[in-house]
Short mmCIF file of C-alpha atoms and ligand atoms in Angstrom, two decimals:
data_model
loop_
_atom_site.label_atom_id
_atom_site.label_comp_id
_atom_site.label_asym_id
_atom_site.label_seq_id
_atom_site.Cartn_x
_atom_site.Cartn_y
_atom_site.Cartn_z
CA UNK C 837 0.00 0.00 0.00
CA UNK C 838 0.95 2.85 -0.80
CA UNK C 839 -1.51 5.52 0.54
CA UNK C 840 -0.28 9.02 1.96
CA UNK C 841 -1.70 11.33 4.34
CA UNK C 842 -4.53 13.26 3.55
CA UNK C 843 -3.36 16.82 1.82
CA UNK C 844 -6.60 18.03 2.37
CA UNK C 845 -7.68 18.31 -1.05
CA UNK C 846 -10.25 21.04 -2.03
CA UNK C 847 -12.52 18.18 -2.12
CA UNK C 848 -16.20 19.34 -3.10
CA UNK C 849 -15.66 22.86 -4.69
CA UNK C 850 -19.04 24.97 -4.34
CA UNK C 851 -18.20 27.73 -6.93
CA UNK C 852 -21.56 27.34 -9.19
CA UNK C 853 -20.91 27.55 -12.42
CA UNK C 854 -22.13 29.79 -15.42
CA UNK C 855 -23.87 27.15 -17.83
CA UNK C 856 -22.00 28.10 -20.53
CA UNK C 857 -18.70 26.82 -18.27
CA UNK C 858 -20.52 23.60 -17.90
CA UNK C 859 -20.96 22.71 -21.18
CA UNK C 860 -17.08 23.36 -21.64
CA UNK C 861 -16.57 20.48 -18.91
CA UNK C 862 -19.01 18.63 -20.82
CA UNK C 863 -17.30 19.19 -23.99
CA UNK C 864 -13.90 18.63 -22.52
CA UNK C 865 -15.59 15.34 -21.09
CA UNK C 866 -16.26 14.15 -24.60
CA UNK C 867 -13.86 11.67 -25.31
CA UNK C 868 -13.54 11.10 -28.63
CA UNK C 869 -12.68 14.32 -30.75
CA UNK C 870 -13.05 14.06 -34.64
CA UNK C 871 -12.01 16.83 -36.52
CA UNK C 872 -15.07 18.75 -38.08
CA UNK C 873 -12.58 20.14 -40.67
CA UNK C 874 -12.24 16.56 -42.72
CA UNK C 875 -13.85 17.08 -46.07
CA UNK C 876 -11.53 14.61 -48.45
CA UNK C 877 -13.97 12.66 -49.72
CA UNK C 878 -12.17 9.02 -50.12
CA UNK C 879 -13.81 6.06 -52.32
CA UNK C 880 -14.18 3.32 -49.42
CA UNK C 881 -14.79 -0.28 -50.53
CA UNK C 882 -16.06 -2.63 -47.79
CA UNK C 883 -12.74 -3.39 -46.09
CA UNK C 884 -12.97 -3.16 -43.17
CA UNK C 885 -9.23 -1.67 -42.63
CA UNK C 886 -8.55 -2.59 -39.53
CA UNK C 887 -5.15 -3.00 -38.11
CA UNK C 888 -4.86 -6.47 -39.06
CA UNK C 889 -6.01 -8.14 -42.05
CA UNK C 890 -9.55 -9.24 -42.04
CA UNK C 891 -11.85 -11.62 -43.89
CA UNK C 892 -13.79 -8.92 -46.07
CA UNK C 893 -17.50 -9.52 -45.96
CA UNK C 894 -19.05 -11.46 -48.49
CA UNK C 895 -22.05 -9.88 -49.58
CA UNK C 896 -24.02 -13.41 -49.85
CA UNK C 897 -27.16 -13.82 -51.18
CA UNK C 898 -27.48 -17.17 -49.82
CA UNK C 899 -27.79 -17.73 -45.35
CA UNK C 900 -23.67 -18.39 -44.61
CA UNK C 901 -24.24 -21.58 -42.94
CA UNK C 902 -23.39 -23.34 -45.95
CA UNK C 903 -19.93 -24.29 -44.20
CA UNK C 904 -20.84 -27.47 -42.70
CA UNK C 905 -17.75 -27.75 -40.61
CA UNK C 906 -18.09 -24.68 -38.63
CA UNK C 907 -21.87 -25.31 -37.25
CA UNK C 908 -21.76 -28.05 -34.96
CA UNK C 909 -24.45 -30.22 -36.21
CA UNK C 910 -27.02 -30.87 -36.23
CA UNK C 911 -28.74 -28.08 -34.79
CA UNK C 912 -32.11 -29.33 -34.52
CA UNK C 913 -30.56 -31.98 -31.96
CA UNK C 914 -28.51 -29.23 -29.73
CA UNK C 915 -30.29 -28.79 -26.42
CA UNK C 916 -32.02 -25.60 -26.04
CA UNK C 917 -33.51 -26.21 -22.90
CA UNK C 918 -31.43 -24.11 -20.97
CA UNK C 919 -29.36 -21.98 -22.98
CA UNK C 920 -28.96 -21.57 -26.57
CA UNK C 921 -25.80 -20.99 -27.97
CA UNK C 922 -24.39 -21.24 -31.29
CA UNK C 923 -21.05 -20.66 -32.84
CA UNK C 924 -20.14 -20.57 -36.78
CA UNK C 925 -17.22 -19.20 -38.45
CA UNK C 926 -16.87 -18.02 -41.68
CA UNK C 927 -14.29 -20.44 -43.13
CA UNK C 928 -11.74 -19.89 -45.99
CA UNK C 929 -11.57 -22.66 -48.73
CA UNK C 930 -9.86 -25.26 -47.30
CA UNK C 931 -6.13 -25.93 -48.46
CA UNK C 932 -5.43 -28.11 -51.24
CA UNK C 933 -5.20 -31.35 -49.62
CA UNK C 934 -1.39 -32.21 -48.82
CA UNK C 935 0.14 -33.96 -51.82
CA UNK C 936 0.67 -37.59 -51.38
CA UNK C 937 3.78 -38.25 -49.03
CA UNK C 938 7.15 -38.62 -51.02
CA UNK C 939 7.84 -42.63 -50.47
CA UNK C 940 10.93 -40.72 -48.70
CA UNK C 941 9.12 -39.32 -46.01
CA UNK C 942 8.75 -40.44 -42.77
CA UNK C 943 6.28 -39.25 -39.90
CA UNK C 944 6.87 -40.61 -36.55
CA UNK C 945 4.99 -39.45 -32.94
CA UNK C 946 7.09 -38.70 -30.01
CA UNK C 947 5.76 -41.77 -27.50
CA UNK C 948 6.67 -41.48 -24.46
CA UNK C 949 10.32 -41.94 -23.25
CA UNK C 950 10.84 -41.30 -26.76
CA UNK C 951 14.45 -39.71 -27.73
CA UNK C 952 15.82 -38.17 -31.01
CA UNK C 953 17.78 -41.45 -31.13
CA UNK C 954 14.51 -43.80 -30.73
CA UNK C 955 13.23 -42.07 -33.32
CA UNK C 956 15.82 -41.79 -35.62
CA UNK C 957 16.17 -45.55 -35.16
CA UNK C 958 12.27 -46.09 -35.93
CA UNK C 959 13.33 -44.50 -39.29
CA UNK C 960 16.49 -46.78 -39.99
CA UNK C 961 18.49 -43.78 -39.40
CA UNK C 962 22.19 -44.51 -37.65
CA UNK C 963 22.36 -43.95 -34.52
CA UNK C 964 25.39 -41.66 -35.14
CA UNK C 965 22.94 -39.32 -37.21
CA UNK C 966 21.68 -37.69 -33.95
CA UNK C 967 25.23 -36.96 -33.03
CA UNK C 968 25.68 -35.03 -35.97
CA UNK C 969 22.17 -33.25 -36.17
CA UNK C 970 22.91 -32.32 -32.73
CA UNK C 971 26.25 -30.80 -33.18
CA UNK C 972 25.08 -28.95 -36.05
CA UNK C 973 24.15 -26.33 -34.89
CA UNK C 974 23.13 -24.20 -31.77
CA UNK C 975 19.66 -24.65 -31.96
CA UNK C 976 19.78 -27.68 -33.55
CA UNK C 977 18.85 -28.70 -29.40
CA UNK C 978 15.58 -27.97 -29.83
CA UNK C 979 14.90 -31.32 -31.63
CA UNK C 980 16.00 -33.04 -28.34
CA UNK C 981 13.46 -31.34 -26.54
CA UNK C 982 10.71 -33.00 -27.67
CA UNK C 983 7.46 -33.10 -26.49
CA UNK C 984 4.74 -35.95 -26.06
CA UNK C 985 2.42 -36.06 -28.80
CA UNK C 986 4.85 -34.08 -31.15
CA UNK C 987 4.99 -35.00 -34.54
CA UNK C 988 8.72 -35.13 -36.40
CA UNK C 989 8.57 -35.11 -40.09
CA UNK C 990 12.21 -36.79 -41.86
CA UNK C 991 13.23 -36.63 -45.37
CA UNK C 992 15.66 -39.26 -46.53
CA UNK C 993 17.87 -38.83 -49.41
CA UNK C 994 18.11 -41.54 -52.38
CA UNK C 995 21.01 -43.03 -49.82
CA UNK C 996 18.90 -43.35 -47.22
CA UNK C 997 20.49 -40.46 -44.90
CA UNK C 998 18.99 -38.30 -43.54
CA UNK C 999 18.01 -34.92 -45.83
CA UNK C 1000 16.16 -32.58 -43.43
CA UNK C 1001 13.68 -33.05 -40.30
CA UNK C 1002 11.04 -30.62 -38.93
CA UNK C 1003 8.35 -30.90 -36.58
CA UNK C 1004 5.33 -27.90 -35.34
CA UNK C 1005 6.50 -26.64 -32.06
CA UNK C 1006 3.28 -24.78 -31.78
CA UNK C 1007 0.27 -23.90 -33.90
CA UNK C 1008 2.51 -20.90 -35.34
CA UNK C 1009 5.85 -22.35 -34.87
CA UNK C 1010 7.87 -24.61 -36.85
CA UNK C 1011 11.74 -25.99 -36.42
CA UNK C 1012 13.30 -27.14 -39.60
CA UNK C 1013 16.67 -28.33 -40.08
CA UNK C 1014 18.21 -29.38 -43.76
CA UNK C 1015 21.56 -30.58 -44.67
CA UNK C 1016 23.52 -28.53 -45.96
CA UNK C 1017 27.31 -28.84 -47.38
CA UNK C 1018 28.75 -30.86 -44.45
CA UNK C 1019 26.39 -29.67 -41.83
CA UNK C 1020 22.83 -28.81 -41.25
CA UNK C 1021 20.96 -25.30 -41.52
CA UNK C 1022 18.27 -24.52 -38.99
CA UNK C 1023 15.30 -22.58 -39.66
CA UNK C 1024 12.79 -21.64 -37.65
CA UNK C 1025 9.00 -20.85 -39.68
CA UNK C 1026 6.44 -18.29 -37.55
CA UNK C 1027 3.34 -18.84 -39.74
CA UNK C 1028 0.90 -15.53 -40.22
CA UNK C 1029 -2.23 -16.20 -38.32
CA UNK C 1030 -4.92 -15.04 -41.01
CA UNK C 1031 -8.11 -13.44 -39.34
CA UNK C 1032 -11.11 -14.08 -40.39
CA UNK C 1033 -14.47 -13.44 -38.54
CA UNK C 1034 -16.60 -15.16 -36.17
CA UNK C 1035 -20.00 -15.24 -34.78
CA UNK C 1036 -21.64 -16.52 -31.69
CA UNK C 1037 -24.41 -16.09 -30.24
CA UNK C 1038 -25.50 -16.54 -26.37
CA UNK C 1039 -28.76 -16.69 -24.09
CA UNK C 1040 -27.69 -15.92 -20.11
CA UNK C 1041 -29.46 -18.05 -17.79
CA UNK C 1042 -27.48 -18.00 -14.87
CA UNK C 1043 -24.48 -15.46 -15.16
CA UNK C 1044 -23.03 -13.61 -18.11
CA UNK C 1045 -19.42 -15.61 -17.63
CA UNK C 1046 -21.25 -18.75 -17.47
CA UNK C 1047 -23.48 -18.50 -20.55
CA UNK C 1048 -20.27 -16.91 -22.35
CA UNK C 1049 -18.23 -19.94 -21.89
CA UNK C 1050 -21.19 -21.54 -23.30
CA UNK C 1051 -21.41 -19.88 -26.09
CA UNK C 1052 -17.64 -20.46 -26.68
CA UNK C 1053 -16.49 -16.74 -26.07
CA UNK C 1054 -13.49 -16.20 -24.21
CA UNK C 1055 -13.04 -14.24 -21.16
CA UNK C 1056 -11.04 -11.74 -22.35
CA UNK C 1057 -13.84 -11.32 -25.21
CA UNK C 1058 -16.48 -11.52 -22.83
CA UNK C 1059 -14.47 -8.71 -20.48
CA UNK C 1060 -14.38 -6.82 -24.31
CA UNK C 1061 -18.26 -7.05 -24.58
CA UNK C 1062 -18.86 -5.79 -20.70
CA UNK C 1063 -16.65 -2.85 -22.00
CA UNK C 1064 -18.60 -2.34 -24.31
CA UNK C 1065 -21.78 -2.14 -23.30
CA UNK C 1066 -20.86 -0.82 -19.70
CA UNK C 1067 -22.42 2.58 -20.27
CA UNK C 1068 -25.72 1.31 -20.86
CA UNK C 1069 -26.04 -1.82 -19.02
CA UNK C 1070 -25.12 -1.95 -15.65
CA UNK C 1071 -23.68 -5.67 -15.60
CA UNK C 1072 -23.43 -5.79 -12.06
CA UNK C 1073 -27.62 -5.40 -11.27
CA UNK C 1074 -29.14 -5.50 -14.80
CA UNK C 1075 -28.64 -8.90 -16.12
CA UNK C 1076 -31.25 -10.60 -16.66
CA UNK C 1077 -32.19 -14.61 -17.26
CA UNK C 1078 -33.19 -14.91 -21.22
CA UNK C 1079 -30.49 -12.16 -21.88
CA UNK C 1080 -28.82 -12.30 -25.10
CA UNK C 1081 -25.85 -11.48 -26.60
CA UNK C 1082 -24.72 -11.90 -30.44
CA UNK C 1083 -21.20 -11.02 -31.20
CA UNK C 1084 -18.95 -10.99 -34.65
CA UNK C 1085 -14.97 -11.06 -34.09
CA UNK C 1086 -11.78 -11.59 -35.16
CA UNK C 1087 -10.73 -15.25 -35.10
CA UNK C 1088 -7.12 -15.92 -35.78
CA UNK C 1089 -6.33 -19.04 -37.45
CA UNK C 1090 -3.62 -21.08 -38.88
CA UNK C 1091 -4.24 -24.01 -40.88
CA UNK C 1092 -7.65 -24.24 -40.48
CA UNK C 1093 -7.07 -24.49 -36.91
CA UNK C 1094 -8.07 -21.34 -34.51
CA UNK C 1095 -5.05 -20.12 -32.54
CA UNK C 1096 -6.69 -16.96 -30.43
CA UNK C 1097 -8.85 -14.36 -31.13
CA UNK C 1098 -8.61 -10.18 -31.67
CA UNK C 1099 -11.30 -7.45 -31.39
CA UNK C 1100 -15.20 -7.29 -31.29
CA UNK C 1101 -16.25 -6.12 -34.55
CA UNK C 1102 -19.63 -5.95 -33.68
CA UNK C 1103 -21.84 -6.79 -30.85
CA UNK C 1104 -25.55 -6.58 -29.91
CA UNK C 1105 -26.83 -7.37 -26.08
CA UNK C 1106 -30.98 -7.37 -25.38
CA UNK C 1107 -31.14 -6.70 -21.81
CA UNK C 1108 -34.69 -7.20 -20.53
CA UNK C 1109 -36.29 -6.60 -23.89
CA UNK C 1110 -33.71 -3.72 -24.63
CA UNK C 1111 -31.33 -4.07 -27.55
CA UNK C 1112 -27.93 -2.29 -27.64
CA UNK C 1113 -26.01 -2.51 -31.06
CA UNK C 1114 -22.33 -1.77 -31.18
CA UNK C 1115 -19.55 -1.76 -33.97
CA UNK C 1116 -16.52 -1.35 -34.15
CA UNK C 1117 -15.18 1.60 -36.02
CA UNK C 1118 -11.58 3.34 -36.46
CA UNK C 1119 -11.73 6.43 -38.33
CA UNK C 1120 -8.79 8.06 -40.85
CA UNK C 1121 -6.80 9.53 -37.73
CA UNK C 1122 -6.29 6.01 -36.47
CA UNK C 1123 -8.89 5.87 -33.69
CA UNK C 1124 -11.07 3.40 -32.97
CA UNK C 1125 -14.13 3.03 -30.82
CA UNK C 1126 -17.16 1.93 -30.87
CA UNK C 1127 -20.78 3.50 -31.62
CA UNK C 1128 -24.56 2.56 -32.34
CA UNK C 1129 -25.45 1.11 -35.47
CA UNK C 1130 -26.36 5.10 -35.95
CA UNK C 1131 -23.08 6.51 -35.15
CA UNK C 1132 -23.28 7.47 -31.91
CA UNK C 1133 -20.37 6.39 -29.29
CA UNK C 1134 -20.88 3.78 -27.19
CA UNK C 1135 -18.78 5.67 -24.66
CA UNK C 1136 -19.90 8.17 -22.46
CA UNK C 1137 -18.38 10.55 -19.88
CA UNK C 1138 -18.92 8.07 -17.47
CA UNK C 1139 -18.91 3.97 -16.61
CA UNK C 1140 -21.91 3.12 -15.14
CA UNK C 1141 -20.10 0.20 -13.14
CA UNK C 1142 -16.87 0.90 -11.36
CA UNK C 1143 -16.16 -2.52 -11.05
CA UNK C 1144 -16.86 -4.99 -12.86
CA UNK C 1145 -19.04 -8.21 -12.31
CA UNK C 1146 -19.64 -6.96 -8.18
CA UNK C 1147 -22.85 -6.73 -6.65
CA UNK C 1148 -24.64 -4.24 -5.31
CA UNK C 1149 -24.60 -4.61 -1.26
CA UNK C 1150 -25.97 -1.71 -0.52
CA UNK C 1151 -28.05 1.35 -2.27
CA UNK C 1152 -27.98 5.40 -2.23
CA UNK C 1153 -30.40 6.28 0.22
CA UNK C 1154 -31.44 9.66 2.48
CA UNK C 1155 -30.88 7.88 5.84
CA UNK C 1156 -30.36 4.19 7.07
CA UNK C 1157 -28.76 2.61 9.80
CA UNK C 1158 -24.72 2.84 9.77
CA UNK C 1159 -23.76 -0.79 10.33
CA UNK C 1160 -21.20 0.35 12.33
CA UNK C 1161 -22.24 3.46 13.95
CA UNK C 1162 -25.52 1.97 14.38
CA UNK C 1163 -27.13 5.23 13.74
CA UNK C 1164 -29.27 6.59 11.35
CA UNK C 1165 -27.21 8.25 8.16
CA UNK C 1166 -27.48 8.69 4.86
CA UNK C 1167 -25.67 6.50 2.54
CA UNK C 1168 -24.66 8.71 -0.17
CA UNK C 1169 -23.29 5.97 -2.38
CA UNK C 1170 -23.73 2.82 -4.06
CA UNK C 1171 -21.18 -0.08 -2.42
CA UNK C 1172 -19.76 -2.83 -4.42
CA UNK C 1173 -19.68 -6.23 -2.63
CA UNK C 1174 -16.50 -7.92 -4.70
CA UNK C 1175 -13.91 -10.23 -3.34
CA UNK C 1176 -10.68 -8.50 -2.14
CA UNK C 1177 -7.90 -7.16 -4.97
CA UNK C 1178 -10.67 -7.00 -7.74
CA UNK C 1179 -9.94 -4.08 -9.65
CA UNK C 1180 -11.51 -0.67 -9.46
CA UNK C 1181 -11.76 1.31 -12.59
CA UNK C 1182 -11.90 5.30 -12.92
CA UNK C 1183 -15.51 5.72 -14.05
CA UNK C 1184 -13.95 8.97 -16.21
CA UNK C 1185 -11.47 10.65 -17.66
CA UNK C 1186 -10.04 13.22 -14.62
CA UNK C 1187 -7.57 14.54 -11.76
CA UNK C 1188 -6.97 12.59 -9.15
CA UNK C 1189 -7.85 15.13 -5.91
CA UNK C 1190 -7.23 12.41 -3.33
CA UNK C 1191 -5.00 9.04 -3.37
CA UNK C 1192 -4.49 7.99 -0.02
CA UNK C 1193 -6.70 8.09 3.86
CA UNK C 1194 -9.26 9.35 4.34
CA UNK C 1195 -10.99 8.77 7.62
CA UNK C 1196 -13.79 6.39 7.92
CA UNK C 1197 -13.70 5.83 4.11
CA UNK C 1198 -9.85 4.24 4.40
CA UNK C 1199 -8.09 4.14 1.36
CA UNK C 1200 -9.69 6.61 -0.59
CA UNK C 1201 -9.57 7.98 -4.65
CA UNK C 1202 -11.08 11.10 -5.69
CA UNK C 1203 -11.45 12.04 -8.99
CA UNK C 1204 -12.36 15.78 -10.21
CA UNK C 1205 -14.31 15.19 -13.88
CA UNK C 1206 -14.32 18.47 -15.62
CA UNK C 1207 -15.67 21.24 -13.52
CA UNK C 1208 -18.99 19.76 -12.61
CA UNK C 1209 -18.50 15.93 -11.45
CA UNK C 1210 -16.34 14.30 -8.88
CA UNK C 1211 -16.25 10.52 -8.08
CA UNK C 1212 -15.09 8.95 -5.18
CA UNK C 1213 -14.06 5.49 -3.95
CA UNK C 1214 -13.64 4.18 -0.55
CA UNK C 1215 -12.25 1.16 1.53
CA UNK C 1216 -9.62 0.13 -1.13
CA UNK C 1217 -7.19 -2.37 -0.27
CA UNK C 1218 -4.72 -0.13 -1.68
CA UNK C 1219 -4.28 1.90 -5.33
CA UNK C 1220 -2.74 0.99 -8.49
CA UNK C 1221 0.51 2.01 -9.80
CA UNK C 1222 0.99 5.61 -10.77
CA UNK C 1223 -2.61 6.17 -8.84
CA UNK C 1224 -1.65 9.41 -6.97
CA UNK C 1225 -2.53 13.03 -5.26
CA UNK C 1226 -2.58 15.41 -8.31
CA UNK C 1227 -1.87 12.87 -11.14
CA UNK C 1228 -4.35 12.62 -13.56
CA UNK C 1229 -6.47 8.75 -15.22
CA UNK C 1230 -8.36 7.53 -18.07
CA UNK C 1231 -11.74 6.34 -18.13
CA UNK C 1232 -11.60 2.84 -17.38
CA UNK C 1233 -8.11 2.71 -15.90
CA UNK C 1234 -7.60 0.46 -12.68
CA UNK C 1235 -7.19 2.85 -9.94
CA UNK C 1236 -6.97 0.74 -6.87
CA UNK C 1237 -8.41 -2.71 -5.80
CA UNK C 1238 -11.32 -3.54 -3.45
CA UNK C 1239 -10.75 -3.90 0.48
CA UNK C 1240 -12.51 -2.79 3.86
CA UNK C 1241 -10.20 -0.32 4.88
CA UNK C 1242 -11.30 2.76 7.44
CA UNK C 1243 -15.39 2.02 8.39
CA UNK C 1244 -16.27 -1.35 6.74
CA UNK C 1245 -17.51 -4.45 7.35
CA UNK C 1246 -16.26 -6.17 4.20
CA UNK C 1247 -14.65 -5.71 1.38
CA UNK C 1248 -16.65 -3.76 -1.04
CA UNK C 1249 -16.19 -0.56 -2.67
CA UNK C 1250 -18.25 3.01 -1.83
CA UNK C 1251 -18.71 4.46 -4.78
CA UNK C 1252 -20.14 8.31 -4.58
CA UNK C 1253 -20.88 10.61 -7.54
CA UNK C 1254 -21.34 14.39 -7.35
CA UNK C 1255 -22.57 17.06 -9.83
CA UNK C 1256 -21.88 20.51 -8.96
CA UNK C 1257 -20.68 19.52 -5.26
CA UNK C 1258 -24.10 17.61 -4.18
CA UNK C 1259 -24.33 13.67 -4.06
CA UNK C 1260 -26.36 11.98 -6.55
CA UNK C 1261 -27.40 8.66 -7.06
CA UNK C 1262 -24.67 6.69 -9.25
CA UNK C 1263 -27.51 4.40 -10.72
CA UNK C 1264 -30.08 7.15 -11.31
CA UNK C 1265 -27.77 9.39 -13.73
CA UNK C 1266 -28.61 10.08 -16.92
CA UNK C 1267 -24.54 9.57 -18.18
CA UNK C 1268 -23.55 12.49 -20.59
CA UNK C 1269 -22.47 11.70 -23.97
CA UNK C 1270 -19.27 11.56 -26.17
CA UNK C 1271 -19.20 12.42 -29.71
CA UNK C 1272 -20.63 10.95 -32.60
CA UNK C 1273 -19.17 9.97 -35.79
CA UNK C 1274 -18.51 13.12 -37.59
CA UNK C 1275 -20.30 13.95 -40.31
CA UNK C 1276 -17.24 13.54 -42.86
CA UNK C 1277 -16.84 10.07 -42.04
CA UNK C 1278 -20.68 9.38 -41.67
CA UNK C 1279 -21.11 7.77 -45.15
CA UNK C 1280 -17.59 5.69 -44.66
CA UNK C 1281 -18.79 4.48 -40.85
CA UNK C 1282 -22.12 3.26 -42.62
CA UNK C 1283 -20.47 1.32 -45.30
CA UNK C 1284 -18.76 -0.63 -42.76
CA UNK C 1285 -20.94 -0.96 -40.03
CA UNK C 1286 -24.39 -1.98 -41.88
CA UNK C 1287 -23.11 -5.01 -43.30
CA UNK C 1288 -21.64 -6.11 -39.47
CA UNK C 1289 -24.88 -5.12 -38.49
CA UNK C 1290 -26.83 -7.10 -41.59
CA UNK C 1291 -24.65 -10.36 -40.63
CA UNK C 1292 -26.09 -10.26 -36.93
CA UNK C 1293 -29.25 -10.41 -37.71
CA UNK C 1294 -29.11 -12.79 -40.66
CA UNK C 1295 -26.93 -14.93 -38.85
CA UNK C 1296 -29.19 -15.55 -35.75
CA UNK C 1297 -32.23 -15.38 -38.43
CA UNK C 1298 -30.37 -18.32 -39.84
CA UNK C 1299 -29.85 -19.99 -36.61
CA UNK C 1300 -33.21 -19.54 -34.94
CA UNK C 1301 -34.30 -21.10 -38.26
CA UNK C 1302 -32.58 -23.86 -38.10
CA UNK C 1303 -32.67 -24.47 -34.61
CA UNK C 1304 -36.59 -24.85 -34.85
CA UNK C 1305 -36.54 -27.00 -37.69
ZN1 LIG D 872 -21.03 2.75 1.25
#
């Protein structure tokens, strides 16, 4: 921990302010700035030109479930009592098939208490041929650290020696080495992932995680999606059983096989009978956010949720009983239930007015939001690197971790937001907005985000569909 004494910050400034002042903070709030000034038209096609190379959309006339492979069949048989959850990928054309294995080759599977030499001798290579692989060359090691389950791939010359060896150390890596002269050259092969993109779809019945893993998405996509729609729905009290989420992103693969994943390209979430749309979007300075099928951002000034997954222990109320104090007071927050060290995120961009004790409220952040708002969060177990008096965070940035330092019972965070110096209820604001797409890149956002948009809904059209057949 790394809290320091109180400075006595000017914590709740009362100077009212003129409105046109306010809507400076609120502009300053705004997040995303697009120049106004762009007016070179440019001819966009439908890539999607993001940072890494992407499948481009097929306009298809035709449902795109026509890839067998990627829908786990057969739908009609998946059980849908509980949950329904779907997963298809749009597939390249599948490699030529490998050309029929030279009657040179050999293929043999590390077993175990398998050696080079074992192998080797499986082959009818000499047993003095692993001497001389071996001393080769440095890294020529490697192919004595082999793993269970590994495959090694051997050449043989007309002779019968041995012309090269390789074997997949990974999904992206391969070790190669291939006589050469009187010795052996090692190479080593990183193989491109390519991306293409993926959709799933997901009802919640229990928990968002649980009905996520379901579905197939990973955490760190399902943490993506939270982000994502954490300014509308608060994922700590407004999930809902029958919930649904559809989502299209990147999928890397190599060889047909997928190796990891990369951003949300688009993502819809109903939340009890609402529907939220969001896409992806980086515009021709280089940023990228995400905003409504429309165009507007998805982010606001604020989070809704300081952390993430918690639960609500207790409300924002005029007067209740302290559970300490055991008097009467008015809770002017929202706590947090959360297990200890779960991470507490600035709910905007601002100055940090406090970092460190603060009486009953223990470890203690307070952020100053433009001129009007100021956030504040109690108990932490301590604050996150760089997290101090006077500094300065980003929306969404880990400030500190959840504990029960000064008056608490548990750990949980107390979570207080101001406007204009007087407590309001964190749950019951109306969160201001950050900037739309600007109008110069209106037509170029559309052309990209309607067919994202168009594969969501054809896609669980499609699925539905088939799923009720
Ligand atoms: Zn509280």
């Amino acid at each position: 921990m790394s809290n320091e004494p109180p400075k006595a910050p000017p914590l709740y400034p009362k100077s009212h302010l003129l409105a046109a002042s306010g809507i400076a903070a609120l502009l300053s709030l705004a997040l995303l700035v697009f120049p106004s000034s762009e007016v070179e038209a440019k001819k966009t096609t439908l890539n999607l030109e993001l940072e890494s190379p992407v499948e481009q959309l097929e306009q298809q006339a035709t449902p795109p479930l026509a890839n067998e492979e990627a829908a786990p069949p057969p739908f009609a048989q998946i059980d849908t009592a509980d949950e329904k959850t779907e997963q298809t990928a749009k597939t390249e054309p599948a490699p030529a098939a490998e050309a029929a294995k030279a009657p040179n080759h050999r293929e043999v599977t590390v077993g175990r208490g398998d050696t080079l030499s074992t192998l080797f001798g499986k082959v009818g290579l000499p047993a003095n041929a692993v001497h001389e692989v071996l001393a080769s060359n440095k890294q020529a090691k490697q192919f004595s650290q082999l793993k269970h389950g590994q495959v090694l791939e051997i050449e043989l010359d007309k002779d019968g020696q041995l012309a090269s060896l390789h074997s997949k150390v990974s999904d992206l890596e391969t070790i190669r080495l291939t006589k050469s002269g009187n010795g052996y050259a090692f190479n080593r092969e990183i193989s491109k992932p390519t991306v293409r993109s993926a959709y799933v779809h997901g009802v919640i019945k229990s928990s968002l995680s649980a009905s996520a893993q379901r579905a197939g998405l990973s955490h760190s996509l399902t943490m993506d999606m939270a982000g994502i729609f954490g300014y509308d729905i608060d994922f700590a009290q407004d999930i809902r059983q029958g919930d649904e989420f559809d989502v299209i992103y990147e999928q890397k693969v190599v060889n047909g096989k997928v190796v990891g994943t990369g951003n949300i390209l688009s993502a819809r979430f109903s939340n009890r009978g609402k529907s939220y749309s969001a896409v992806r979007y980086t515009n021709k300075q280089g940023n990228t956010s995400y905003y409504t099928a429309d165009g507007n951002s998805m982010r606001k000034a604020f989070i809704r949720t300081p952390v993430d997954f918690a639960r609500i222990s207790s409300r924002f109320s005029a007067g209740r009983k302290h559970p300490i104090l055991n008097k009467i007071r008015a809770h002017k927050g929202v706590d947090y239930a959360a297990p200890r060290g779960t991470p507490i995120k600035a709910a905007g961009d601002g100055k940090v007015l406090l970092a460190g004790r603060r009486g009953g409220y223990g470890n203690t952040v307070i952020i100053q939001h433009g001129n009007r708002y100021q956030t504040l969060y109690g108990h932490m177990q301590g604050f996150a690197k760089g997290v101090k008096t006077g500094g300065s965070v980003k929306q969404g940035q880990v400030i500190g971790y959840i504990g029960t330092t000064g008056l608490s019972t548990g750990p949980h965070l107390h979570y207080e937001f101001q406007v204009n110096g007087v407590h309001v209820d964190p749950l019951g604001q109306k969160l201001p907005m950050a900037d739309p797409i600007a109008k110069a890149e209106r037509q170029r956002f559309m052309q990209q985000s309607q067919p994202l948009i168009a594969r969501m809904d054809q896609e669980k059209a499609t699925m539905l569909a088939s799923s009720k057949r």
